[in-house]
mmCIF file of C-alpha atoms in Angstrom:
data_model
loop_
_atom_site.group_PDB
_atom_site.id
_atom_site.type_symbol
_atom_site.label_atom_id
_atom_site.label_comp_id
_atom_site.label_asym_id
_atom_site.label_seq_id
_atom_site.Cartn_x
_atom_site.Cartn_y
_atom_site.Cartn_z
ATOM 1 C CA GLN A 1 105.022 59.227 119.620
ATOM 2 C CA GLY A 2 101.438 58.814 118.592
ATOM 3 C CA ASP A 3 101.875 59.367 114.872
ATOM 4 C CA PRO A 4 98.846 57.751 112.997
ATOM 5 C CA ARG A 5 100.593 57.185 109.660
ATOM 6 C CA PRO A 6 101.619 53.577 109.009
ATOM 7 C CA THR A 7 105.118 52.612 109.055
ATOM 8 C CA ARG A 8 106.937 51.521 105.994
ATOM 9 C CA PRO A 9 106.856 47.797 106.645
ATOM 10 C CA GLN A 10 103.172 47.920 107.150
ATOM 11 C CA GLU A 11 102.730 49.626 103.819
ATOM 12 C CA GLN A 12 104.764 47.022 102.115
ATOM 13 C CA GLY A 13 102.606 44.242 103.617
ATOM 14 C CA THR A 14 99.491 45.912 102.550
ATOM 15 C CA GLN A 15 100.726 46.364 99.021
ATOM 16 C CA ALA A 16 101.803 42.725 98.883
ATOM 17 C CA ARG A 17 98.398 41.579 99.988
ATOM 18 C CA GLY A 18 96.797 43.748 97.355
ATOM 19 C CA ARG A 19 98.915 42.383 94.599
ATOM 20 C CA GLU A 20 98.210 38.850 95.732
ATOM 21 C CA GLY A 21 94.508 39.527 95.679
ATOM 22 C CA SER A 22 94.723 40.997 92.186
ATOM 23 C CA ARG A 23 96.633 37.994 90.998
ATOM 24 C CA LEU A 24 94.159 35.650 92.487
ATOM 25 C CA GLU A 25 91.316 37.625 90.963
ATOM 26 C CA ARG A 26 92.929 37.528 87.541
ATOM 27 C CA ALA A 27 93.603 33.810 87.952
ATOM 28 C CA ALA A 28 89.993 33.313 88.863
ATOM 29 C CA GLN A 29 88.896 35.331 85.878
ATOM 30 C CA LEU A 30 91.276 33.393 83.636
ATOM 31 C CA GLU A 31 90.037 30.137 85.058
ATOM 32 C CA GLY A 32 86.448 31.209 84.482
ATOM 33 C CA ALA A 33 87.258 32.174 80.925
ATOM 34 C CA ARG A 34 88.956 28.845 80.362
ATOM 35 C CA GLY A 35 85.963 27.016 81.837
ATOM 36 C CA GLY A 36 83.573 28.810 79.513
ATOM 37 C CA GLU A 37 85.786 28.045 76.520
ATOM 38 C CA HIS A 38 85.904 24.380 77.535
ATOM 39 C CA GLU A 39 82.168 24.233 77.818
ATOM 40 C CA ASP A 40 81.869 25.804 74.381
ATOM 41 C CA ASN A 41 84.270 23.233 72.985
ATOM 42 C CA VAL A 42 82.310 20.408 74.587
ATOM 43 C CA SER A 43 79.067 21.775 73.178
ATOM 44 C CA ARG A 44 80.586 22.064 69.748
ATOM 45 C CA LEU A 45 81.953 18.522 69.974
ATOM 46 C CA ARG A 46 78.591 17.215 71.077
ATOM 47 C CA SER A 47 76.780 18.952 68.217
ATOM 48 C CA SER A 48 79.384 17.721 65.700
ATOM 49 C CA SER A 49 79.058 14.188 67.074
ATOM 50 C CA LEU A 50 75.281 14.298 66.702
ATOM 51 C CA GLU A 51 75.579 15.548 63.131
ATOM 52 C CA ILE A 52 78.089 12.840 62.291
ATOM 53 C CA ARG A 53 75.893 10.224 63.917
ATOM 54 C CA GLU A 54 72.837 11.412 62.016
ATOM 55 C CA LYS A 55 74.705 11.473 58.728
ATOM 56 C CA GLY A 56 76.151 8.033 59.426
ATOM 57 C CA SER A 57 72.725 6.708 60.296
ATOM 58 C CA GLU A 58 71.280 8.195 57.101
ATOM 59 C CA ILE A 59 74.069 6.650 55.022
ATOM 60 C CA LEU A 60 73.601 3.312 56.740
ATOM 61 C CA ARG A 61 69.852 3.477 56.140
ATOM 62 C CA GLU A 62 70.443 4.251 52.480
ATOM 63 C CA GLN A 63 72.894 1.343 52.209
ATOM 64 C CA LEU A 64 70.438 -0.898 54.064
ATOM 65 C CA ASP A 65 67.620 0.094 51.693
ATOM 66 C CA ALA A 66 69.851 -0.517 48.695
ATOM 67 C CA ALA A 67 70.926 -3.894 50.109
ATOM 68 C CA GLN A 68 67.300 -4.834 50.786
ATOM 69 C CA LYS A 69 66.298 -3.852 47.245
ATOM 70 C CA GLU A 70 69.206 -5.826 45.820
ATOM 71 C CA LEU A 71 68.254 -8.754 48.058
ATOM 72 C CA LYS A 72 64.672 -8.623 46.781
ATOM 73 C CA LEU A 73 65.958 -8.638 43.201
ATOM 74 C CA LYS A 74 68.204 -11.567 44.061
ATOM 75 C CA ASP A 75 65.238 -13.387 45.604
ATOM 76 C CA LYS A 76 63.134 -12.805 42.503
ATOM 77 C CA GLU A 77 65.983 -14.005 40.306
ATOM 78 C CA CYS A 78 66.473 -17.092 42.470
ATOM 79 C CA GLU A 79 62.746 -17.794 42.331
ATOM 80 C CA ARG A 80 62.743 -17.443 38.555
ATOM 81 C CA LEU A 81 65.782 -19.697 38.209
ATOM 82 C CA SER A 82 64.180 -22.207 40.577
ATOM 83 C CA GLN A 83 61.051 -22.292 38.407
ATOM 84 C CA ILE A 84 63.170 -22.761 35.315
ATOM 85 C CA ARG A 85 65.052 -25.569 37.056
ATOM 86 C CA ASP A 86 61.808 -27.268 38.097
ATOM 87 C CA GLN A 87 60.423 -26.920 34.578
ATOM 88 C CA LEU A 88 63.607 -28.337 33.048
ATOM 89 C CA GLU A 89 63.591 -31.228 35.501
ATOM 90 C CA GLN A 90 59.960 -32.004 34.632
ATOM 91 C CA GLU A 91 60.661 -31.778 30.908
ATOM 92 C CA LEU A 92 63.728 -33.976 31.375
ATOM 93 C CA GLU A 93 61.671 -36.592 33.223
ATOM 94 C CA GLU A 94 58.968 -36.510 30.559
ATOM 95 C CA LEU A 95 61.587 -36.727 27.804
ATOM 96 C CA THR A 96 63.316 -39.618 29.551
ATOM 97 C CA ALA A 97 60.009 -41.443 29.971
ATOM 98 C CA SER A 98 59.052 -40.845 26.336
ATOM 99 C CA LEU A 99 62.494 -41.980 25.191
ATOM 100 C CA PHE A 100 62.183 -45.182 27.188
ATOM 101 C CA GLU A 101 58.688 -45.778 25.804
ATOM 102 C CA GLU A 102 59.916 -45.088 22.276
ATOM 103 C CA ALA A 103 62.884 -47.389 22.789
ATOM 104 C CA HIS A 104 60.646 -50.185 24.100
ATOM 105 C CA ARG A 105 58.216 -49.631 21.231
ATOM 106 C CA MET A 106 61.033 -49.750 18.679
ATOM 107 C CA VAL A 107 62.405 -52.920 20.271
ATOM 108 C CA ARG A 108 58.955 -54.541 20.178
ATOM 109 C CA GLU A 109 58.420 -53.492 16.563
ATOM 110 C CA ALA A 110 61.887 -54.739 15.649
ATOM 111 C CA ASN A 111 61.181 -58.101 17.298
ATOM 112 C CA VAL A 112 57.826 -58.365 15.534
ATOM 113 C CA LYS A 113 59.373 -57.392 12.200
ATOM 114 C CA GLN A 114 62.207 -59.858 12.729
ATOM 115 C CA ALA A 115 59.792 -62.663 13.535
ATOM 116 C CA THR A 116 57.629 -61.726 10.540
ATOM 117 C CA ALA A 117 60.664 -61.521 8.279
ATOM 118 C CA GLU A 118 61.926 -64.911 9.445
ATOM 119 C CA LYS A 119 58.487 -66.411 8.872
ATOM 120 C CA GLN A 120 58.237 -64.803 5.429
ATOM 121 C CA LEU A 121 61.745 -65.997 4.631
ATOM 122 C CA LYS A 122 60.828 -69.582 5.481
ATOM 123 C CA GLU A 123 57.634 -69.312 3.446
ATOM 124 C CA ALA A 124 59.513 -67.709 0.564
ATOM 125 C CA GLN A 125 62.131 -70.461 0.626
ATOM 126 C CA GLY A 126 59.397 -73.081 0.565
ATOM 127 C CA LYS A 127 57.588 -71.299 -2.271
ATOM 128 C CA SER A 128 60.881 -70.862 -4.108
ATOM 129 C CA ASP A 129 61.545 -74.591 -3.963
ATOM 130 C CA VAL A 130 58.021 -75.311 -5.201
ATOM 131 C CA LEU A 131 58.291 -72.726 -7.978
ATOM 132 C CA GLN A 132 61.665 -74.055 -9.087
ATOM 133 C CA ALA A 133 60.226 -77.526 -9.342
ATOM 134 C CA GLU A 134 57.201 -76.202 -11.235
ATOM 135 C CA VAL A 135 59.361 -74.148 -13.595
ATOM 136 C CA SER A 136 61.571 -77.141 -14.315
ATOM 137 C CA ALA A 137 58.528 -79.279 -15.042
ATOM 138 C CA LEU A 138 56.990 -76.540 -17.145
ATOM 139 C CA LYS A 139 60.167 -76.041 -19.171
ATOM 140 C CA THR A 140 60.225 -79.730 -19.911
ATOM 141 C CA MET A 141 56.554 -79.651 -20.895
ATOM 142 C CA VAL A 142 56.853 -76.475 -22.975
ATOM 143 C CA LEU A 143 59.986 -77.533 -24.807
ATOM 144 C CA THR A 144 58.824 -81.025 -25.610
ATOM 145 C CA SER A 145 55.036 -80.810 -25.843
ATOM 146 C CA THR A 146 52.503 -78.946 -27.971
ATOM 147 C CA PRO A 147 48.757 -79.459 -28.331
ATOM 148 C CA SER A 148 49.273 -80.948 -31.780
ATOM 149 C CA SER A 149 52.253 -83.083 -30.753
ATOM 150 C CA PRO A 150 52.042 -83.806 -27.027
ATOM 151 C CA ASN A 151 54.889 -85.335 -25.094
ATOM 152 C CA ARG A 152 53.561 -88.583 -23.685
ATOM 153 C CA ARG A 153 56.221 -88.719 -20.983
ATOM 154 C CA ALA A 154 55.086 -85.300 -19.737
ATOM 155 C CA HIS A 155 51.442 -86.414 -20.108
ATOM 156 C CA PRO A 156 51.294 -90.073 -19.014
ATOM 157 C CA GLN A 157 47.507 -89.996 -19.133
ATOM 158 C CA LEU A 158 47.782 -89.942 -22.946
ATOM 159 C CA LEU A 159 49.305 -93.419 -23.003
ATOM 160 C CA SER A 160 47.134 -96.296 -24.046
ATOM 161 C CA PRO A 161 45.533 -98.445 -21.357
ATOM 162 C CA GLY A 162 47.713 -101.394 -22.314
ATOM 163 C CA THR A 163 50.871 -99.409 -21.948
ATOM 164 C CA ARG A 164 49.729 -98.078 -18.569
ATOM 165 C CA SER A 165 48.891 -101.575 -17.366
ATOM 166 C CA ARG A 166 52.429 -102.757 -18.188
ATOM 167 C CA GLY A 167 53.814 -100.104 -15.868
ATOM 168 C CA SER A 168 55.866 -98.233 -18.473
ATOM 169 C CA SER A 169 54.429 -94.860 -17.384
ATOM 170 C CA PRO A 170 54.614 -93.230 -13.956
ATOM 171 C CA HIS A 171 51.762 -93.956 -11.572
ATOM 172 C CA HIS A 172 49.093 -91.379 -11.836
ATOM 173 C CA GLY A 173 48.129 -91.504 -8.185
ATOM 174 C CA GLY A 174 51.584 -91.057 -6.629
ATOM 175 C CA GLY A 175 50.490 -88.066 -4.577
ATOM 176 C CA HIS A 176 49.440 -84.531 -5.314
ATOM 177 C CA ALA A 177 51.319 -81.374 -4.555
ATOM 178 C CA ARG A 178 49.471 -78.100 -4.625
ATOM 179 C CA ASN A 179 48.064 -77.334 -8.066
ATOM 180 C CA LYS A 180 50.672 -79.511 -9.771
ATOM 181 C CA SER A 181 48.796 -82.759 -10.071
ATOM 182 C CA ALA A 182 48.357 -84.520 -13.339
ATOM 183 C CA SER A 183 44.795 -84.308 -14.460
ATOM 184 C CA GLY A 184 42.446 -87.021 -13.301
ATOM 185 C CA ALA A 185 40.018 -86.358 -16.135
ATOM 186 C CA LEU A 186 39.546 -88.663 -19.067
ATOM 187 C CA PRO A 187 41.976 -87.596 -21.859
ATOM 188 C CA LEU A 188 42.270 -88.606 -25.435
ATOM 189 C CA ALA A 189 44.300 -91.588 -26.440
ATOM 190 C CA PRO A 190 47.265 -91.126 -28.851
ATOM 191 C CA GLY A 191 46.206 -90.087 -32.292
ATOM 192 C CA GLY A 192 43.371 -87.846 -31.131
ATOM 193 C CA HIS A 193 40.813 -90.632 -30.453
ATOM 194 C CA SER A 194 38.793 -90.823 -27.276
ATOM 195 C CA ASP A 195 39.204 -93.818 -25.003
ATOM 196 C CA LEU A 196 35.830 -95.361 -26.006
ATOM 197 C CA PRO A 197 34.830 -98.809 -27.219
ATOM 198 C CA SER A 198 36.096 -99.515 -30.729
ATOM 199 C CA ASP A 199 32.607 -99.560 -32.240
ATOM 200 C CA LEU A 200 31.961 -96.016 -30.971
ATOM 201 C CA GLN A 201 35.315 -94.445 -31.853
ATOM 202 C CA PRO A 202 35.272 -91.968 -34.719
ATOM 203 C CA VAL A 203 37.819 -92.428 -37.436
ATOM 204 C CA ARG A 204 39.347 -89.057 -36.749
ATOM 205 C CA GLU A 205 38.747 -86.130 -34.488
ATOM 206 C CA ASP A 206 38.929 -82.732 -36.160
ATOM 207 C CA LYS A 207 38.768 -79.352 -34.513
ATOM 208 C CA GLU A 208 37.685 -75.878 -35.485
ATOM 209 C CA MET A 209 38.420 -72.704 -33.560
ATOM 210 C CA ASP A 210 35.494 -70.726 -32.175
ATOM 211 C CA SER A 211 36.109 -67.093 -33.156
ATOM 212 C CA ILE A 212 34.247 -65.645 -30.163
ATOM 213 C CA LEU A 213 36.125 -67.762 -27.640
ATOM 214 C CA TYR A 214 39.438 -67.011 -29.376
ATOM 215 C CA ALA A 215 38.729 -63.262 -29.359
ATOM 216 C CA GLU A 216 37.927 -63.386 -25.648
ATOM 217 C CA PHE A 217 41.150 -65.296 -25.013
ATOM 218 C CA LEU A 218 43.232 -62.788 -26.985
ATOM 219 C CA THR A 219 41.692 -59.902 -25.055
ATOM 220 C CA TRP A 220 42.563 -61.620 -21.789
ATOM 221 C CA LYS A 221 46.080 -62.557 -22.977
ATOM 222 C CA ASN A 222 46.944 -58.922 -23.714
ATOM 223 C CA ARG A 223 46.483 -58.161 -20.006
ATOM 224 C CA PRO A 224 46.442 -61.525 -18.209
ATOM 225 C CA SER A 225 44.900 -61.507 -14.743
ATOM 226 C CA LEU A 226 43.130 -63.935 -12.438
ATOM 227 C CA ASP A 227 40.362 -61.456 -11.688
ATOM 228 C CA ARG A 228 36.915 -62.314 -12.936
ATOM 229 C CA SER A 229 36.627 -59.022 -14.808
ATOM 230 C CA SER A 230 37.376 -60.451 -18.263
ATOM 231 C CA ALA A 231 34.764 -62.117 -20.460
ATOM 232 C CA PHE A 232 37.211 -65.013 -20.942
ATOM 233 C CA LEU A 233 37.319 -65.982 -17.251
ATOM 234 C CA VAL A 234 33.649 -65.129 -16.642
ATOM 235 C CA ARG A 235 32.681 -67.677 -19.292
ATOM 236 C CA ILE A 236 35.035 -70.352 -17.949
ATOM 237 C CA TYR A 237 33.827 -69.842 -14.381
ATOM 238 C CA ARG A 238 30.225 -70.116 -15.543
ATOM 239 C CA GLU A 239 30.622 -73.046 -17.947
ATOM 240 C CA ASP A 240 33.495 -75.084 -16.473
ATOM 241 C CA ILE A 241 34.912 -74.174 -13.050
ATOM 242 C CA GLY A 242 31.591 -73.594 -11.296
ATOM 243 C CA PRO A 243 29.935 -76.840 -12.477
ATOM 244 C CA CYS A 244 33.125 -78.858 -11.959
ATOM 245 C CA LEU A 245 33.500 -77.759 -8.322
ATOM 246 C CA SER A 246 29.801 -77.903 -7.490
ATOM 247 C CA PHE A 247 29.361 -80.701 -4.936
ATOM 248 C CA THR A 248 26.620 -81.698 -2.543
ATOM 249 C CA ARG A 249 28.254 -79.883 0.359
ATOM 250 C CA SER A 250 28.082 -76.369 -1.081
ATOM 251 C CA GLU A 251 29.897 -74.623 1.770
ATOM 252 C CA LEU A 252 32.886 -76.940 1.557
ATOM 253 C CA SER A 253 32.753 -76.632 -2.246
ATOM 254 C CA GLN A 254 33.147 -72.850 -1.952
ATOM 255 C CA SER A 255 36.099 -73.318 0.395
ATOM 256 C CA VAL A 256 37.720 -75.723 -2.073
ATOM 257 C CA GLN A 257 37.233 -73.258 -4.943
ATOM 258 C CA SER A 258 38.749 -70.421 -2.890
ATOM 259 C CA ALA A 259 41.753 -72.588 -1.974
ATOM 260 C CA VAL A 260 42.271 -73.528 -5.640
ATOM 261 C CA GLU A 261 42.088 -69.869 -6.668
ATOM 262 C CA ASN A 262 44.563 -68.892 -3.937
ATOM 263 C CA ASN A 263 46.901 -71.766 -4.831
ATOM 264 C CA SER A 264 46.675 -73.061 -1.243
ATOM 265 C CA LEU A 265 45.020 -76.465 -1.724
ATOM 266 C CA THR A 266 46.977 -79.651 -1.092
ATOM 267 C CA ILE A 267 46.046 -83.171 -2.273
ATOM 268 C CA GLU A 268 47.915 -86.134 -0.891
ATOM 269 C CA PRO A 269 47.415 -89.868 -0.518
ATOM 270 C CA VAL A 270 45.799 -91.122 2.657
ATOM 271 C CA ALA A 271 48.275 -92.722 5.044
ATOM 272 C CA MET A 272 46.535 -95.534 6.872
ATOM 273 C CA SER A 273 48.593 -94.903 10.007
ATOM 274 C CA ALA A 274 47.321 -91.320 10.104
ATOM 275 C CA LEU A 275 43.617 -92.156 10.157
ATOM 276 C CA SER A 276 43.485 -91.693 13.913
ATOM 277 C CA MET A 277 45.038 -88.216 13.632
ATOM 278 C CA VAL A 278 42.018 -86.600 11.947
ATOM 279 C CA LYS A 279 40.888 -83.752 14.195
ATOM 280 C CA ALA A 280 37.436 -83.066 12.759
ATOM 281 C CA ASN A 281 34.533 -85.441 13.061
ATOM 282 C CA ALA A 282 33.667 -87.951 10.381
ATOM 283 C CA ILE A 283 30.603 -86.059 9.200
ATOM 284 C CA GLU A 284 32.664 -82.980 8.310
ATOM 285 C CA CYS A 285 35.734 -84.673 6.906
ATOM 286 C CA GLY A 286 34.231 -87.831 5.487
ATOM 287 C CA GLY A 287 36.226 -90.969 5.979
ATOM 288 C CA PRO A 288 38.061 -93.733 4.145
ATOM 289 C CA LYS A 289 34.696 -94.967 2.881
ATOM 290 C CA LYS A 290 32.821 -91.690 2.425
ATOM 291 C CA CYS A 291 33.614 -88.599 0.324
ATOM 292 C CA ALA A 292 33.461 -85.336 2.274
ATOM 293 C CA LEU A 293 32.405 -83.369 -0.824
ATOM 294 C CA SER A 294 29.770 -85.561 -2.438
ATOM 295 C CA GLY A 295 28.667 -87.434 0.665
ATOM 296 C CA ILE A 296 28.616 -90.649 -1.381
ATOM 297 C CA SER A 297 30.057 -93.827 0.037
ATOM 298 C CA ARG A 298 33.214 -94.474 -1.972
ATOM 299 C CA SER A 299 36.691 -95.723 -1.228
ATOM 300 C CA CYS A 300 38.719 -92.550 -0.536
ATOM 301 C CA LYS A 301 42.432 -92.958 -1.157
ATOM 302 C CA HIS A 302 43.227 -89.221 -1.124
ATOM 303 C CA GLN A 303 42.604 -86.293 1.162
ATOM 304 C CA ILE A 304 42.728 -82.512 0.744
ATOM 305 C CA LYS A 305 43.872 -79.725 3.027
ATOM 306 C CA LEU A 306 42.623 -76.150 2.598
ATOM 307 C CA GLY A 307 45.282 -73.512 3.236
ATOM 308 C CA ASP A 308 46.520 -73.412 6.832
ATOM 309 C CA GLU A 309 43.641 -75.446 8.236
ATOM 310 C CA GLU A 310 44.615 -78.448 10.321
ATOM 311 C CA SER A 311 41.753 -80.639 9.136
ATOM 312 C CA TYR A 312 41.970 -83.003 6.183
ATOM 313 C CA TYR A 313 38.957 -83.989 4.067
ATOM 314 C CA TYR A 314 38.669 -87.398 2.438
ATOM 315 C CA ILE A 315 37.698 -87.294 -1.238
ATOM 316 C CA SER A 316 36.632 -89.947 -3.722
ATOM 317 C CA PRO A 317 38.527 -90.570 -7.003
ATOM 318 C CA SER A 318 35.852 -88.698 -8.966
ATOM 319 C CA SER A 319 36.059 -85.646 -6.691
ATOM 320 C CA ARG A 320 39.825 -85.768 -6.907
ATOM 321 C CA ALA A 321 39.676 -85.831 -10.719
ATOM 322 C CA ARG A 322 37.368 -82.808 -10.754
ATOM 323 C CA ILE A 323 39.592 -80.822 -8.376
ATOM 324 C CA THR A 324 42.822 -81.677 -10.206
ATOM 325 C CA ALA A 325 41.267 -80.732 -13.556
ATOM 326 C CA VAL A 326 40.516 -77.246 -12.216
ATOM 327 C CA CYS A 327 43.970 -77.055 -10.602
ATOM 328 C CA ASN A 328 45.610 -77.884 -13.925
ATOM 329 C CA PHE A 329 43.667 -75.110 -15.636
ATOM 330 C CA PHE A 330 44.669 -72.518 -13.012
ATOM 331 C CA THR A 331 48.290 -73.673 -13.130
ATOM 332 C CA TYR A 332 48.461 -73.144 -16.879
ATOM 333 C CA ILE A 333 46.858 -69.683 -16.891
ATOM 334 C CA ARG A 334 49.183 -68.659 -14.035
ATOM 335 C CA TYR A 335 52.126 -69.697 -16.192
ATOM 336 C CA ILE A 336 50.740 -67.551 -19.004
ATOM 337 C CA GLN A 337 50.311 -64.642 -16.625
ATOM 338 C CA GLN A 338 53.915 -65.010 -15.415
ATOM 339 C CA GLY A 339 55.240 -65.153 -18.985
ATOM 340 C CA LEU A 340 56.583 -68.694 -18.711
ATOM 341 C CA VAL A 341 54.739 -70.088 -21.761
ATOM 342 C CA ARG A 342 56.567 -69.374 -25.028
ATOM 343 C CA HIS A 343 53.993 -70.737 -27.454
ATOM 344 C CA ASP A 344 52.040 -68.563 -29.837
ATOM 345 C CA ALA A 345 48.499 -67.457 -28.996
ATOM 346 C CA GLU A 346 46.807 -70.200 -31.033
ATOM 347 C CA GLN A 347 48.726 -72.996 -29.315
ATOM 348 C CA MET A 348 47.939 -71.471 -25.922
ATOM 349 C CA PHE A 349 44.252 -71.272 -26.849
ATOM 350 C CA TRP A 350 44.086 -74.948 -27.837
ATOM 351 C CA GLU A 351 45.852 -75.958 -24.604
ATOM 352 C CA VAL A 352 43.300 -73.915 -22.623
ATOM 353 C CA THR A 353 40.526 -75.582 -24.606
ATOM 354 C CA ARG A 354 41.949 -79.028 -23.810
ATOM 355 C CA LEU A 355 42.038 -78.166 -20.106
ATOM 356 C CA ARG A 356 38.427 -76.971 -20.300
ATOM 357 C CA ARG A 357 37.445 -80.287 -21.873
ATOM 358 C CA GLU A 358 39.169 -82.132 -19.019
ATOM 359 C CA MET A 359 37.028 -80.177 -16.538
ATOM 360 C CA THR A 360 33.880 -81.027 -18.500
ATOM 361 C CA VAL A 361 34.758 -84.722 -18.746
ATOM 362 C CA ALA A 362 35.590 -84.868 -15.032
ATOM 363 C CA LYS A 363 32.306 -83.159 -14.194
ATOM 364 C CA LEU A 364 30.463 -85.850 -16.160
ATOM 365 C CA GLY A 365 32.042 -88.486 -13.905
ATOM 366 C CA PHE A 366 34.870 -89.888 -16.072
ATOM 367 C CA TYR A 367 38.252 -90.340 -14.451
ATOM 368 C CA LEU A 368 41.321 -92.563 -14.666
ATOM 369 C CA THR A 369 42.300 -95.019 -11.953
ATOM 370 C CA ASP A 370 45.639 -96.569 -11.141
ATOM 371 C CA GLN A 371 46.056 -100.165 -12.280
ATOM 372 C CA GLU A 372 47.912 -102.247 -9.789
#
């Protein structure tokens, strides 16, 4: 009836509501604690992520710097190798060009040498043939002829005029090869007598050696040479060769003397069919009726050629005799120089003396002519 104390069911409801509130409060507290822990975890994760990112970025920067440095080194190395390659290519081009130039130069030199050798071979073969013929003739002359007992077959000019006119000896004017011609000077007849009229002929011709001339010859013979340094040749040039080859045309005379000394003068008969082939004018080369050396009008049956010149010069019989006399002298002293003469010194001296007399006689205008 009006009791203010709650009933038992009410108390139980109140207690239940209190417990539920406590539970909810604890759940809220627990949830708040969990939320704070989650936020802490997120903060820690974020800070860790930033640290990792910074460290990764630092590592990447270091690797990038190292790669850039390595790349720069590689670039420098490539540049150096490129320079070396360019230098090698330039050197290779220069070497190739120099090798080609050297090869072309060697080919040109080889062609020139081959042409020169072929030319020298032809000249040597021609000279060999001439020398063989000269040696054969000299052997025959040396073995069968001496100054005291000459071989008249080797020296047809020693035959008497009557014998020559009968044709028993070879023709004297059958052509002249270089420095091999028989002398055109006036020789002695057999027996040592000159070819003079009988009322002027001496009974006998004797001879006596000049000691000075013989001494000069012996000095020259010890060291034979064609140079004009010896007293022997100086005397002969002054007394014999110079006067014998002194013609009116002095310039041509000097050329003739040089050709005789060089063994390059050729004398040959004039071919009538070749008269129109003369390439120099008549004043320089003379003509069939005028001697190119003396300028005197004479019948010219021979002509001379000087070395490799293309021109021929007509010469008179007297000029021919003078030239061939000097040629014979040079031929003999060349044989002595080459060791082809086996006579003793005295015999050589008398042969030289005979050749000097031929030059003197030819200079005085005496010469032999062919008798038809």
